Structure formats: C-alpha cells, structure tokens
Amino acid sequence: MCGIVGVIGPAPAAPLLLEALRRLEYRGYDSAGIATLVAGRIERRRAAGKLDNLARELAQRPLAGTIGIGHTRWATHGAPTEHNAHPHVSGGVAVVHNGIIENYLELRSELISLGHRFETETDSEVVPQLVAHYLRVGLGPVDAARMAINRLTGAFALALLFEGHDDLLILARRGSPLAIGYGESQVFVGSDALALAPLTERIQYLEEGDFVLLRASGAIIFDHQGRKVERPIVR
Ligand code: GLU
C-alpha cells in the first residue's frame, strides 16, 4: 500500500505532485506516475523504479495542467512495470489506488463480457473501467464514481480525475488513509499528511467510508451512509 497525491489549483500540477510524491518515498514503492488534464484531456507520465525516472520522463515530456493526481505503487497484483503503474485510464477517467480490490476478478470478467479490454494485470484497473462503464450508460462523474465504488470490496483509497472536469477530483477512503490539505488558492489530497506538509498546514483527515467531491473552492464530504458531513480542519 503506497502513496496517493492530488491537487487542484492555479499553479502547474506536475511539479507539485512530484514534490509531494517525494515526501512519500520513505514508504517504499516500485513505480510511479502522474496524470493531469491538458485542455480538458487526460495526459499521463509513468515510470518503473525510482521517482528520478519519472522526473526524467517529465523533463523530456513535460506535463501541463493545473489539476492532477499522482501515485507511488507497491505492486500487489501485476509486475512492477511502467505498464502496470498508476494512474490507470479508461473512457475519460484516471484513477490512482492504494490497497487491494478483492473482487477484481469478478468485476473484470463482468466488464470483459460487456466488451471492455483491460490493459494491465492490476486489480486497480477495474476501478476506471467500471466508472467508464457507468459514464457510458449516461451517469455523470459523481454518480458513476459512487455506483462503481459501491461495488468494490477490499481496502482502498482512491482519487479519480475526469476528462472535461478541470475542477473536480473524487476521493474515497475505505481501509486506507486519505487527507485533504487546504492551501491559499489550491486544494490537495494525500494518503499521508506528510506529503502535504510543505504545501499547507491546514489538514482535514477523512474517515472510514468517506466519499468526497473535491473542488478548488473546498470539499463536499459524504459518510458511508451517504449523509453530508463535516470533518474538522486541523493544523
Ligand atoms: N493493488 C494495487 C496494485 O498492485 C495498488 C497497490 C498500492 O497500494 O500501491 O497496483
């Protein structure tokens, strides 16, 4: 179980995400990746091995955009290759995942029977594929994410980025920590408040079962029963 970071705000996202991921390096990882929105489209860079490899990739092929998600992976399902590195993308949604989706085989075969083609060997890829399925049948990002997440079993923290939505990240916490950080004109998410330490002092820890709509203006948080809740902001 490794690291998740995310940002929405006016400054270029990729350097901030890389800096936040570096602060999670102490947890150990085998590959890393970042996705942002560039003119509304999802773009990503991934690399096996150390963050320096991702930094090199970003230096060669810079990633624009002011909203994004990043991940350091500790492989549990699928080899630690660039190919299996997060974020995973399908049908207009990019996802970073910490933890394990226990029912991924079942969901994967259901989606394959609906015509989906999987690109990786990970358990995590069922998440964007399932969200993409619900988007395709006509749901908006929030309902599609909610429907998909309700079908997952296991322990996870998730951050989702949607094509065409430059002021929305959806977060979910079940069995794996996540915290939101509030900057001056930016909001952040991290699986570990340490990742956010140089970026902000105002932290909001999510609770078990929380589902969050994160926008630059703030977070709307729902608990495991779907009730809108407030979580304390601490320093
Ligand atoms: N189970 C996922 C994978 O193998 C996520 C691992 C993690 O928490 O980094 O890709």
mmCIF file of C-alpha atoms and ligand atoms in Angstrom:
data_model
loop_
_atom_site.group_PDB
_atom_site.id
_atom_site.type_symbol
_atom_site.label_atom_id
_atom_site.label_comp_id
_atom_site.label_asym_id
_atom_site.label_seq_id
_atom_site.Cartn_x
_atom_site.Cartn_y
_atom_site.Cartn_z
ATOM 1 C CA MET A 1 0.000 0.000 0.000
ATOM 2 C CA CYS A 2 1.741 3.135 -1.087
ATOM 3 C CA GLY A 3 1.111 6.785 -1.910
ATOM 4 C CA ILE A 4 -1.603 8.970 -3.411
ATOM 5 C CA VAL A 5 -1.413 12.709 -4.038
ATOM 6 C CA GLY A 6 -3.609 15.164 -5.892
ATOM 7 C CA VAL A 7 -4.004 18.885 -6.486
ATOM 8 C CA ILE A 8 -6.476 21.392 -7.912
ATOM 9 C CA GLY A 9 -5.384 24.978 -8.260
ATOM 10 C CA PRO A 10 -3.949 27.706 -10.409
ATOM 11 C CA ALA A 11 -0.291 26.551 -10.418
ATOM 12 C CA PRO A 12 1.180 23.830 -12.678
ATOM 13 C CA ALA A 13 0.212 20.497 -11.090
ATOM 14 C CA ALA A 14 3.015 18.127 -12.140
ATOM 15 C CA PRO A 15 5.885 19.753 -10.148
ATOM 16 C CA LEU A 16 3.706 19.927 -7.022
ATOM 17 C CA LEU A 17 2.633 16.300 -7.408
ATOM 18 C CA LEU A 18 6.230 15.163 -7.886
ATOM 19 C CA GLU A 19 7.339 17.088 -4.805
ATOM 20 C CA ALA A 20 4.520 15.572 -2.748
ATOM 21 C CA LEU A 21 5.361 12.066 -4.014
ATOM 22 C CA ARG A 22 8.994 12.574 -2.982
ATOM 23 C CA ARG A 23 7.830 13.103 0.570
ATOM 24 C CA LEU A 24 6.187 9.666 0.445
ATOM 25 C CA GLU A 25 9.335 7.919 -0.810
ATOM 26 C CA TYR A 26 10.192 6.740 2.698
ATOM 27 C CA ARG A 27 7.246 4.328 2.488
ATOM 28 C CA GLY A 28 8.909 2.350 -0.314
ATOM 29 C CA TYR A 29 7.494 1.837 -3.822
ATOM 30 C CA ASP A 30 8.381 0.225 -7.125
ATOM 31 C CA SER A 31 6.977 2.605 -9.759
ATOM 32 C CA ALA A 32 5.215 5.940 -10.027
ATOM 33 C CA GLY A 33 3.009 8.063 -12.242
ATOM 34 C CA ILE A 34 1.124 11.324 -12.646
ATOM 35 C CA ALA A 35 -1.966 12.301 -14.672
ATOM 36 C CA THR A 36 -3.225 15.826 -15.343
ATOM 37 C CA LEU A 37 -5.830 17.471 -17.551
ATOM 38 C CA VAL A 38 -4.428 19.326 -20.534
ATOM 39 C CA ALA A 39 -7.112 21.277 -22.412
ATOM 40 C CA GLY A 40 -9.650 19.003 -20.742
ATOM 41 C CA ARG A 41 -7.947 15.751 -21.825
ATOM 42 C CA ILE A 42 -6.198 13.256 -19.554
ATOM 43 C CA GLU A 43 -2.435 13.076 -20.078
ATOM 44 C CA ARG A 44 -0.107 10.901 -18.044
ATOM 45 C CA ARG A 45 3.525 10.019 -17.470
ATOM 46 C CA ARG A 46 4.616 6.853 -15.690
ATOM 47 C CA ALA A 47 7.912 5.143 -14.909
ATOM 48 C CA ALA A 48 9.110 1.949 -13.270
ATOM 49 C CA GLY A 49 11.574 2.284 -10.419
ATOM 50 C CA LYS A 50 12.542 5.464 -8.622
ATOM 51 C CA LEU A 51 10.857 8.862 -8.798
ATOM 52 C CA ASP A 52 14.018 10.120 -10.519
ATOM 53 C CA ASN A 53 12.936 8.035 -13.523
ATOM 54 C CA LEU A 54 9.546 9.744 -13.513
ATOM 55 C CA ALA A 55 11.252 13.134 -13.059
ATOM 56 C CA ARG A 56 13.436 12.375 -16.103
ATOM 57 C CA GLU A 57 10.392 11.377 -18.129
ATOM 58 C CA LEU A 58 8.664 14.623 -17.097
ATOM 59 C CA ALA A 59 11.756 16.634 -18.048
ATOM 60 C CA GLN A 60 11.728 15.061 -21.512
ATOM 61 C CA ARG A 61 7.960 15.233 -21.959
ATOM 62 C CA PRO A 62 6.627 17.960 -19.658
ATOM 63 C CA LEU A 63 3.092 17.669 -18.411
ATOM 64 C CA ALA A 64 0.995 20.849 -18.364
ATOM 65 C CA GLY A 65 -2.262 21.250 -16.439
ATOM 66 C CA THR A 66 -3.316 22.602 -13.056
ATOM 67 C CA ILE A 67 -5.345 19.624 -11.823
ATOM 68 C CA GLY A 68 -3.822 16.210 -11.362
ATOM 69 C CA ILE A 69 -3.266 13.023 -9.411
ATOM 70 C CA GLY A 70 -0.078 11.103 -8.637
ATOM 71 C CA HIS A 71 0.882 7.704 -7.244
ATOM 72 C CA THR A 72 3.742 5.665 -5.930
ATOM 73 C CA ARG A 73 2.929 1.983 -6.315
ATOM 74 C CA TRP A 74 3.721 -1.008 -4.180
ATOM 75 C CA ALA A 75 2.678 -3.769 -6.548
ATOM 76 C CA THR A 76 0.368 -6.425 -5.178
ATOM 77 C CA HIS A 77 -1.267 -7.568 -8.450
ATOM 78 C CA GLY A 78 0.849 -7.420 -11.605
ATOM 79 C CA ALA A 79 4.575 -6.858 -12.065
ATOM 80 C CA PRO A 80 6.153 -3.507 -11.059
ATOM 81 C CA THR A 81 6.436 -2.248 -14.651
ATOM 82 C CA GLU A 82 5.625 1.104 -16.265
ATOM 83 C CA HIS A 83 2.726 -0.640 -17.991
ATOM 84 C CA ASN A 84 1.114 -1.566 -14.641
ATOM 85 C CA ALA A 85 1.951 1.753 -12.957
ATOM 86 C CA HIS A 86 -0.887 4.041 -11.901
ATOM 87 C CA PRO A 87 -2.734 6.247 -12.874
ATOM 88 C CA HIS A 88 -4.900 3.843 -14.853
ATOM 89 C CA VAL A 89 -7.081 5.420 -17.513
ATOM 90 C CA SER A 90 -10.245 4.211 -19.190
ATOM 91 C CA GLY A 91 -13.035 6.013 -21.044
ATOM 92 C CA GLY A 92 -12.323 9.507 -19.734
ATOM 93 C CA VAL A 93 -11.398 8.737 -16.146
ATOM 94 C CA ALA A 94 -7.971 8.368 -14.494
ATOM 95 C CA VAL A 95 -7.576 6.597 -11.159
ATOM 96 C CA VAL A 96 -4.888 6.141 -8.521
ATOM 97 C CA HIS A 97 -5.472 3.411 -5.968
ATOM 98 C CA ASN A 98 -3.838 2.317 -2.753
ATOM 99 C CA GLY A 99 -4.728 -1.084 -1.350
ATOM 100 C CA ILE A 100 -6.397 -4.131 -2.854
ATOM 101 C CA ILE A 101 -9.716 -4.590 -4.690
ATOM 102 C CA GLU A 102 -10.660 -8.067 -3.515
ATOM 103 C CA ASN A 103 -13.458 -8.718 -6.008
ATOM 104 C CA TYR A 104 -11.484 -7.518 -9.037
ATOM 105 C CA LEU A 105 -11.561 -10.858 -10.883
ATOM 106 C CA GLU A 106 -15.337 -10.986 -10.751
ATOM 107 C CA LEU A 107 -15.686 -7.335 -11.868
ATOM 108 C CA ARG A 108 -13.072 -7.828 -14.552
ATOM 109 C CA SER A 109 -14.881 -10.791 -16.121
ATOM 110 C CA GLU A 110 -18.196 -8.914 -15.957
ATOM 111 C CA LEU A 111 -16.625 -5.931 -17.761
ATOM 112 C CA ILE A 112 -14.866 -8.159 -20.309
ATOM 113 C CA SER A 113 -18.221 -9.763 -21.116
ATOM 114 C CA LEU A 114 -19.538 -6.226 -21.755
ATOM 115 C CA GLY A 115 -16.729 -5.692 -24.260
ATOM 116 C CA HIS A 116 -14.132 -3.904 -22.098
ATOM 117 C CA ARG A 117 -10.479 -4.569 -22.863
ATOM 118 C CA PHE A 118 -8.015 -4.489 -19.973
ATOM 119 C CA GLU A 119 -4.537 -3.074 -20.451
ATOM 120 C CA THR A 120 -2.868 -4.093 -17.185
ATOM 121 C CA GLU A 121 -2.568 -7.028 -14.818
ATOM 122 C CA THR A 122 -3.569 -4.927 -11.798
ATOM 123 C CA ASP A 123 -6.578 -5.245 -9.540
ATOM 124 C CA SER A 124 -6.831 -1.419 -9.661
ATOM 125 C CA GLU A 125 -7.756 -1.151 -13.349
ATOM 126 C CA VAL A 126 -11.281 -2.418 -12.661
ATOM 127 C CA VAL A 127 -11.976 0.935 -10.987
ATOM 128 C CA PRO A 128 -11.598 3.229 -14.042
ATOM 129 C CA GLN A 129 -13.143 0.537 -16.254
ATOM 130 C CA LEU A 130 -16.206 0.272 -14.022
ATOM 131 C CA VAL A 131 -16.545 4.062 -13.702
ATOM 132 C CA ALA A 132 -16.181 4.340 -17.501
ATOM 133 C CA HIS A 133 -18.970 1.781 -17.873
ATOM 134 C CA TYR A 134 -21.327 3.883 -15.735
ATOM 135 C CA LEU A 135 -20.310 7.063 -17.580
ATOM 136 C CA ARG A 136 -21.089 5.365 -20.870
ATOM 137 C CA VAL A 137 -24.581 4.372 -19.758
ATOM 138 C CA GLY A 138 -25.234 8.068 -19.112
ATOM 139 C CA LEU A 139 -24.356 8.844 -15.494
ATOM 140 C CA GLY A 140 -22.368 11.947 -14.559
ATOM 141 C CA PRO A 141 -18.960 11.606 -12.888
ATOM 142 C CA VAL A 142 -20.259 11.758 -9.314
ATOM 143 C CA ASP A 143 -22.960 9.121 -9.741
ATOM 144 C CA ALA A 144 -20.726 6.937 -11.903
ATOM 145 C CA ALA A 145 -17.992 7.031 -9.242
ATOM 146 C CA ARG A 146 -20.464 6.349 -6.451
ATOM 147 C CA MET A 147 -22.003 3.384 -8.275
ATOM 148 C CA ALA A 148 -18.596 1.917 -9.072
ATOM 149 C CA ILE A 149 -17.158 2.389 -5.595
ATOM 150 C CA ASN A 150 -20.234 0.810 -4.005
ATOM 151 C CA ARG A 151 -19.431 -2.352 -5.922
ATOM 152 C CA LEU A 152 -15.847 -2.665 -4.673
ATOM 153 C CA THR A 153 -14.804 -4.905 -1.817
ATOM 154 C CA GLY A 154 -11.436 -4.721 -0.128
ATOM 155 C CA ALA A 155 -9.295 -1.987 1.361
ATOM 156 C CA PHE A 156 -8.659 1.103 -0.672
ATOM 157 C CA ALA A 157 -8.047 4.790 -1.021
ATOM 158 C CA LEU A 158 -8.908 6.247 -4.422
ATOM 159 C CA ALA A 159 -8.542 9.532 -6.277
ATOM 160 C CA LEU A 160 -10.354 9.990 -9.610
ATOM 161 C CA LEU A 161 -9.773 12.609 -12.299
ATOM 162 C CA PHE A 162 -12.315 13.128 -15.103
ATOM 163 C CA GLU A 163 -11.812 14.286 -18.668
ATOM 164 C CA GLY A 164 -13.528 17.646 -19.232
ATOM 165 C CA HIS A 165 -13.832 18.405 -15.493
ATOM 166 C CA ASP A 166 -10.998 20.714 -14.519
ATOM 167 C CA ASP A 167 -12.357 21.473 -11.062
ATOM 168 C CA LEU A 168 -13.236 18.041 -9.686
ATOM 169 C CA LEU A 169 -11.425 15.177 -8.016
ATOM 170 C CA ILE A 170 -13.426 12.389 -6.436
ATOM 171 C CA LEU A 171 -11.906 10.696 -3.405
ATOM 172 C CA ALA A 172 -12.904 7.619 -1.476
ATOM 173 C CA ARG A 173 -11.483 6.147 1.676
ATOM 174 C CA ARG A 174 -12.117 2.614 2.833
ATOM 175 C CA GLY A 175 -9.449 0.954 4.934
ATOM 176 C CA SER A 176 -6.642 3.152 3.621
ATOM 177 C CA PRO A 177 -5.946 6.703 4.852
ATOM 178 C CA LEU A 178 -6.525 9.954 2.927
ATOM 179 C CA ALA A 179 -6.237 13.590 3.979
ATOM 180 C CA ILE A 180 -7.219 16.853 2.286
ATOM 181 C CA GLY A 181 -4.957 19.909 2.524
ATOM 182 C CA TYR A 182 -6.127 23.493 2.080
ATOM 183 C CA GLY A 183 -3.688 25.974 0.565
ATOM 184 C CA GLU A 184 -4.176 29.649 -0.284
ATOM 185 C CA SER A 185 -5.770 29.074 -3.658
ATOM 186 C CA GLN A 186 -5.247 25.336 -4.040
ATOM 187 C CA VAL A 187 -6.578 22.143 -2.532
ATOM 188 C CA PHE A 188 -4.528 18.983 -2.143
ATOM 189 C CA VAL A 189 -5.086 15.368 -1.284
ATOM 190 C CA GLY A 190 -2.561 12.937 0.136
ATOM 191 C CA SER A 191 -2.552 9.436 1.548
ATOM 192 C CA ASP A 192 -0.266 10.794 4.237
ATOM 193 C CA ALA A 193 -0.403 14.315 5.714
ATOM 194 C CA LEU A 194 3.412 14.365 5.482
ATOM 195 C CA ALA A 195 3.120 14.543 1.701
ATOM 196 C CA LEU A 196 1.228 17.813 2.117
ATOM 197 C CA ALA A 197 3.389 19.292 4.876
ATOM 198 C CA PRO A 198 5.393 21.705 2.704
ATOM 199 C CA LEU A 199 2.273 22.752 0.785
ATOM 200 C CA THR A 200 -0.181 23.553 3.555
ATOM 201 C CA GLU A 201 -0.691 23.419 7.304
ATOM 202 C CA ARG A 202 -4.464 23.037 7.179
ATOM 203 C CA ILE A 203 -5.351 19.350 7.028
ATOM 204 C CA GLN A 204 -8.661 17.503 7.076
ATOM 205 C CA TYR A 205 -8.452 13.763 7.735
ATOM 206 C CA LEU A 206 -11.098 11.677 6.029
ATOM 207 C CA GLU A 207 -12.879 8.975 7.959
ATOM 208 C CA GLU A 208 -13.606 5.392 7.079
ATOM 209 C CA GLY A 209 -16.183 5.162 4.273
ATOM 210 C CA ASP A 210 -15.970 8.840 3.237
ATOM 211 C CA PHE A 211 -16.750 9.809 -0.373
ATOM 212 C CA VAL A 212 -15.594 13.288 -1.396
ATOM 213 C CA LEU A 213 -16.171 15.816 -4.157
ATOM 214 C CA LEU A 214 -13.053 17.972 -4.076
ATOM 215 C CA ARG A 215 -13.034 21.334 -5.848
ATOM 216 C CA ALA A 216 -10.723 24.336 -5.640
ATOM 217 C CA SER A 217 -13.393 26.021 -3.512
ATOM 218 C CA GLY A 218 -13.437 23.159 -0.971
ATOM 219 C CA ALA A 219 -14.620 19.641 -0.256
ATOM 220 C CA ILE A 220 -18.097 18.168 -0.022
ATOM 221 C CA ILE A 221 -17.860 15.054 2.123
ATOM 222 C CA PHE A 222 -20.374 12.211 2.441
ATOM 223 C CA ASP A 223 -20.067 9.483 5.053
ATOM 224 C CA HIS A 224 -20.516 5.728 4.465
ATOM 225 C CA GLN A 225 -24.306 6.168 4.618
ATOM 226 C CA GLY A 226 -24.280 8.935 2.034
ATOM 227 C CA ARG A 227 -25.006 11.701 4.558
ATOM 228 C CA LYS A 228 -23.278 15.040 4.037
ATOM 229 C CA VAL A 229 -20.825 15.527 6.889
ATOM 230 C CA GLU A 230 -18.166 17.950 8.116
ATOM 231 C CA ARG A 231 -14.724 16.781 9.150
ATOM 232 C CA PRO A 232 -12.562 19.012 11.336
ATOM 233 C CA ILE A 233 -9.734 21.002 9.760
ATOM 234 C CA VAL A 234 -6.644 20.810 11.968
ATOM 235 C CA ARG A 235 -3.193 22.382 11.871
HETATM 236 N N1 GLU B 1 -3.073 -3.238 -5.656
HETATM 237 C C1 GLU B 1 -2.658 -2.153 -6.462
HETATM 238 C C2 GLU B 1 -1.595 -2.563 -7.471
HETATM 239 O O1 GLU B 1 -0.989 -3.597 -7.350
HETATM 240 C C3 GLU B 1 -2.233 -0.903 -5.670
HETATM 241 C C4 GLU B 1 -1.005 -1.112 -4.847
HETATM 242 C C5 GLU B 1 -0.623 0.111 -3.986
HETATM 243 O O2 GLU B 1 -1.269 0.337 -2.941
HETATM 244 O O3 GLU B 1 0.327 0.812 -4.371
HETATM 245 O O4 GLU B 1 -1.371 -1.848 -8.408
#
